[in-house]
PDB file of C-alpha atoms in Angstrom:
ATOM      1  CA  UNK A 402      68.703 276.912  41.149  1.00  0.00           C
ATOM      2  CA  UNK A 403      65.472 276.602  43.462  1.00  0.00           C
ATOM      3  CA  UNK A 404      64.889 280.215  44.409  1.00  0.00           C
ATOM      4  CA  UNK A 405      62.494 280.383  47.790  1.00  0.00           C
ATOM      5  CA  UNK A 406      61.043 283.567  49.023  1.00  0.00           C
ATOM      6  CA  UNK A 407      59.950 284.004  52.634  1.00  0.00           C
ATOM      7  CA  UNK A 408      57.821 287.542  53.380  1.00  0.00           C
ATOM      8  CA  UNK A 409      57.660 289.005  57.124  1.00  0.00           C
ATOM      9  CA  UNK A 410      55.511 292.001  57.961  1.00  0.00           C
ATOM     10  CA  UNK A 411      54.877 292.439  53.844  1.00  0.00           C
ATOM     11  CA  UNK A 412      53.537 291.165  50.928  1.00  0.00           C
ATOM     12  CA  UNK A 413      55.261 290.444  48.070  1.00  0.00           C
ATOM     13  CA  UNK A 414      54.492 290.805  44.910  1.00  0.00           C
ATOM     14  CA  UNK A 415      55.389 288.794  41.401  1.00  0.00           C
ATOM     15  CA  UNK A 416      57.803 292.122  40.414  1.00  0.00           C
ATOM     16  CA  UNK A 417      59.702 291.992  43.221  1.00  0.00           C
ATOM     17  CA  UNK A 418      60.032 288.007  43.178  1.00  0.00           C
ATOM     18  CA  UNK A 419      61.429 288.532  39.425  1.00  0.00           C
ATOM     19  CA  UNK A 420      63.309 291.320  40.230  1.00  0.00           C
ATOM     20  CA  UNK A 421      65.080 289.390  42.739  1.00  0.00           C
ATOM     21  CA  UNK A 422      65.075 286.145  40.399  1.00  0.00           C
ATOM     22  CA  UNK A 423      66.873 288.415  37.587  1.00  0.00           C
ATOM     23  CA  UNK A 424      69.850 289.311  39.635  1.00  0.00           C
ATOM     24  CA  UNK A 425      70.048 286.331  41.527  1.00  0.00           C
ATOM     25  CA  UNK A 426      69.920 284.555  37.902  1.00  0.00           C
ATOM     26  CA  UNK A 427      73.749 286.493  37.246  1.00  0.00           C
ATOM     27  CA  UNK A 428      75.529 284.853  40.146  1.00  0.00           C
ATOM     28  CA  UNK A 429      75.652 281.677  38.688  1.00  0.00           C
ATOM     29  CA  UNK A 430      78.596 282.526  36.193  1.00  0.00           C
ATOM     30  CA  UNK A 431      80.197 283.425  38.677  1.00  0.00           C
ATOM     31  CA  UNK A 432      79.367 279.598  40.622  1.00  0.00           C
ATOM     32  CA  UNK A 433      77.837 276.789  38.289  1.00  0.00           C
ATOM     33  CA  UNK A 434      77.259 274.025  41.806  1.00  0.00           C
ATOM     34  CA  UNK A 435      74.515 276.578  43.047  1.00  0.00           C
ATOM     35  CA  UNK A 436      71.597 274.760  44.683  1.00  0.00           C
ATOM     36  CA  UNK A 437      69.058 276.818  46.602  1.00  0.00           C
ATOM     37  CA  UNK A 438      68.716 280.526  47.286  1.00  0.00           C
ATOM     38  CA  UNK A 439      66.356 281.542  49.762  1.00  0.00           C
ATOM     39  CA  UNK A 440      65.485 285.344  50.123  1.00  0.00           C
ATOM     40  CA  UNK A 441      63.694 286.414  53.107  1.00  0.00           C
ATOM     41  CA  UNK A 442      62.233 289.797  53.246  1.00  0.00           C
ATOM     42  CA  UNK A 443      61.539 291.337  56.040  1.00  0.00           C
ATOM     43  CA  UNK A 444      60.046 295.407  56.798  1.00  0.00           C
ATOM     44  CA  UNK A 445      60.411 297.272  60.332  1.00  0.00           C
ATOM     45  CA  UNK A 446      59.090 300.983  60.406  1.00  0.00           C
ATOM     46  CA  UNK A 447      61.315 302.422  57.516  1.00  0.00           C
ATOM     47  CA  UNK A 448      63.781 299.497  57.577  1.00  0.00           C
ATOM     48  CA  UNK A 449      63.574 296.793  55.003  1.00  0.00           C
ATOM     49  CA  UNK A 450      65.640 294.404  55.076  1.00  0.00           C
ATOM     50  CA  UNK A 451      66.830 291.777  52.428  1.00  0.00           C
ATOM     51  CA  UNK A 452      68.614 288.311  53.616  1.00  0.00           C
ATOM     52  CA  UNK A 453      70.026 285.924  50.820  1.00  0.00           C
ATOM     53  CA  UNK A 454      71.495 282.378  51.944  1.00  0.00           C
ATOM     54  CA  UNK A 455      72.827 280.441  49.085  1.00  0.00           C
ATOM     55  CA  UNK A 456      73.931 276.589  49.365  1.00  0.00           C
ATOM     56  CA  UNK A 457      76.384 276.152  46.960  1.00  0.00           C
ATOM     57  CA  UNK A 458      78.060 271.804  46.926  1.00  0.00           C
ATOM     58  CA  UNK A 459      80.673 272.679  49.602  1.00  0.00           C
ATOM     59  CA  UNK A 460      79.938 276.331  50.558  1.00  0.00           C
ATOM     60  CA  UNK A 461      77.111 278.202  52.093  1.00  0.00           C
ATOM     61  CA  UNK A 462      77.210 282.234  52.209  1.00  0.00           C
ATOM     62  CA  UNK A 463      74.675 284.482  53.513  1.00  0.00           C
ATOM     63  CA  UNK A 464      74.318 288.151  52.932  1.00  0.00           C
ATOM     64  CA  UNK A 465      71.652 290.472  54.887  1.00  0.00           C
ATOM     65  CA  UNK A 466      71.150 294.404  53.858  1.00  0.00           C
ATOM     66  CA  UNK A 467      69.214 296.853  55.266  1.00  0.00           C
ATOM     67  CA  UNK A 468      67.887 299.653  53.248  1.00  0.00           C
ATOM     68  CA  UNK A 469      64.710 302.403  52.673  1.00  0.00           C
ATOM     69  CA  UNK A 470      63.868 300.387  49.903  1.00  0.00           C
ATOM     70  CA  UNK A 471      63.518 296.490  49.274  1.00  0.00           C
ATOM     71  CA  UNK A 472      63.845 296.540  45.791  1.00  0.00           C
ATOM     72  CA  UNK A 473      67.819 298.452  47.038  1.00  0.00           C
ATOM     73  CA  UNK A 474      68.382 296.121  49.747  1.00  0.00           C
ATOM     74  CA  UNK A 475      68.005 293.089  47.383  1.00  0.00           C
ATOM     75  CA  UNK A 476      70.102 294.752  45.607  1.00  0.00           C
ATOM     76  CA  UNK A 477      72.540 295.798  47.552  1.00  0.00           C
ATOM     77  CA  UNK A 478      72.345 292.111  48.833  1.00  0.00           C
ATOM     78  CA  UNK A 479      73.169 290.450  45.800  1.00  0.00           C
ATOM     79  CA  UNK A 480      76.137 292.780  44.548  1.00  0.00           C
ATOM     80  CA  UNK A 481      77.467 291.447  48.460  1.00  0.00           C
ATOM     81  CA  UNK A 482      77.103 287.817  47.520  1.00  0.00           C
ATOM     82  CA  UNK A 483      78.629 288.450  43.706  1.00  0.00           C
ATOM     83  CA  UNK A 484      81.901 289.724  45.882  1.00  0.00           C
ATOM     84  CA  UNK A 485      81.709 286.902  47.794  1.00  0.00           C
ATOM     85  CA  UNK A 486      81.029 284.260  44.806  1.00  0.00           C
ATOM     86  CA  UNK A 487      83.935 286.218  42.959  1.00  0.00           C
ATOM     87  CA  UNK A 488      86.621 285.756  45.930  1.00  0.00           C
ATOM     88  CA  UNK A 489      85.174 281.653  46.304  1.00  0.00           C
ATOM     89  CA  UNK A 490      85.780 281.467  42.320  1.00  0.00           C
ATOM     90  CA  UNK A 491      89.352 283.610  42.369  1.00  0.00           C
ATOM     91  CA  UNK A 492      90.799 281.053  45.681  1.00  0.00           C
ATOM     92  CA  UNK A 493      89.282 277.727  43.396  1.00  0.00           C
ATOM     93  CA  UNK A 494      91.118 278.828  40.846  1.00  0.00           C
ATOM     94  CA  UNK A 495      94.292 279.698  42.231  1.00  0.00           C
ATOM     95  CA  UNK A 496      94.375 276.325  44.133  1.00  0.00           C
ATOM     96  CA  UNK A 497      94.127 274.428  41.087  1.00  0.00           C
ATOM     97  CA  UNK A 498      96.932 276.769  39.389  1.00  0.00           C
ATOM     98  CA  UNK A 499      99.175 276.334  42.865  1.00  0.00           C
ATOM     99  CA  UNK A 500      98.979 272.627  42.227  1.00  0.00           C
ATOM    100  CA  UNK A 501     100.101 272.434  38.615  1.00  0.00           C
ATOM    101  CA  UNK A 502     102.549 275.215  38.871  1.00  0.00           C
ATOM    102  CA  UNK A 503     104.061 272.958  42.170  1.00  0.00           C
ATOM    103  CA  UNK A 504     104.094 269.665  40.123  1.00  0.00           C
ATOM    104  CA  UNK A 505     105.585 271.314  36.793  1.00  0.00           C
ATOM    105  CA  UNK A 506     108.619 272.686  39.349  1.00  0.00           C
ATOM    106  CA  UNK A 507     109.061 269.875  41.028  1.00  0.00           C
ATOM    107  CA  UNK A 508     109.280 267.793  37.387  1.00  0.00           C
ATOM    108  CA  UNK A 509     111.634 270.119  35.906  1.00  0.00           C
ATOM    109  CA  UNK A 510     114.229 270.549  39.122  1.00  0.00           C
ATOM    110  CA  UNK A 511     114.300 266.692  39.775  1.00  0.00           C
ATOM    111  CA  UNK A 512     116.081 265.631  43.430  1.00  0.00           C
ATOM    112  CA  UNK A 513     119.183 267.416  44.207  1.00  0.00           C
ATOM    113  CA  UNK A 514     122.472 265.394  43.642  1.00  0.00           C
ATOM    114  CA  UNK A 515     125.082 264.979  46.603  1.00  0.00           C
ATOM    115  CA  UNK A 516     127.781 266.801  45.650  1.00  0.00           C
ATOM    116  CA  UNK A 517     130.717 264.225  46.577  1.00  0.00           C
ATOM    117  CA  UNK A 518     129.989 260.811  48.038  1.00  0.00           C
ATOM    118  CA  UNK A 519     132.865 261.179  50.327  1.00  0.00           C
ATOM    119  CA  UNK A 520     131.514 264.176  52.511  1.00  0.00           C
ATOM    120  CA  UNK A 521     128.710 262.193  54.140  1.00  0.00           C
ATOM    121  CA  UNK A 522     129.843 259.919  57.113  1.00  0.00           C
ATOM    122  CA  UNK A 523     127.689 257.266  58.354  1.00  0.00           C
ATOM    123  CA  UNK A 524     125.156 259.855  60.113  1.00  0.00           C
ATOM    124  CA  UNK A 525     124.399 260.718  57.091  1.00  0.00           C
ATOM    125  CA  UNK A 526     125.672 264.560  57.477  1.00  0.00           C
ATOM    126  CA  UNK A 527     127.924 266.620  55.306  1.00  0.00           C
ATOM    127  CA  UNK A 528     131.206 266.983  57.038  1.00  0.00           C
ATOM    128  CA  UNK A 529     131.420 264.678  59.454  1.00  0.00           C
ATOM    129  CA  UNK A 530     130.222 266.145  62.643  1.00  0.00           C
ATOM    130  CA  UNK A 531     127.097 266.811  64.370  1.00  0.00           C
ATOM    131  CA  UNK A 532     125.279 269.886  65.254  1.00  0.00           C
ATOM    132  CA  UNK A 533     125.269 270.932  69.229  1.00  0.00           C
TER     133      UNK A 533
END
């Protein structure tokens, strides 16, 4: 994962860019086809403000929180993109199980069988007459 940090109105410093680095580090057992994060960092009077975009293969998901603290906000910005990563992982995986559980019903039922042969006219309907 390329991890790029962007700094308005502040410096930053090599503990903050590991700090963030460490817990950005734990999303990706969450997603192995992570790409890029980029963190931008930004401080207004009292407000600082942490935004995280990740580019996952398919997916891209931003988070943006806004605390007294940066070291809280990224924080409090990466717990928001481990809920999202978690939900992402929880809807691939229950796709995938959709599909087999589908196929394995549809194997084990096979096609219905007509019940007599003699019941269907030439339409095609049971019964002989048409719906009105």
């Amino acid at each position: 994962m390329v991890i790029t940090t962007t700094a308005r109105h502040l410096a930053v410093d090599d503990a903050i860019k590991q700090f963030a680095e460490k817990r950005l580090a734990k999303l990706e057992r969450f997603a192995q086809d992570i790409r890029e994060a980029h963190i931008i960092l930004s401080v207004e009077k009292y407000r600082h403000t942490a935004e995280i975009l990740l580019r996952l293969n398919r997916h891209e998901m931003l988070a943006r929180e806004e605390t007294g603290d940066v070291l809280a906000s990224i924080d409090r910005a990466v717990d928001n993109l481990e809920r999202q990563l978690r939900k992402l992982k929880e809807r691939r995986a229950g796709r995938v199980k959709g599909e087999t559980r589908l196929a394995a019903s549809d194997l084990a039922g096979g096609p219905p069988a007509p019940a007599d042969e003699g019941d269907w006219d030439e339409a095609g309907l049971a019964g002989g007459t048409l719906p009105e």
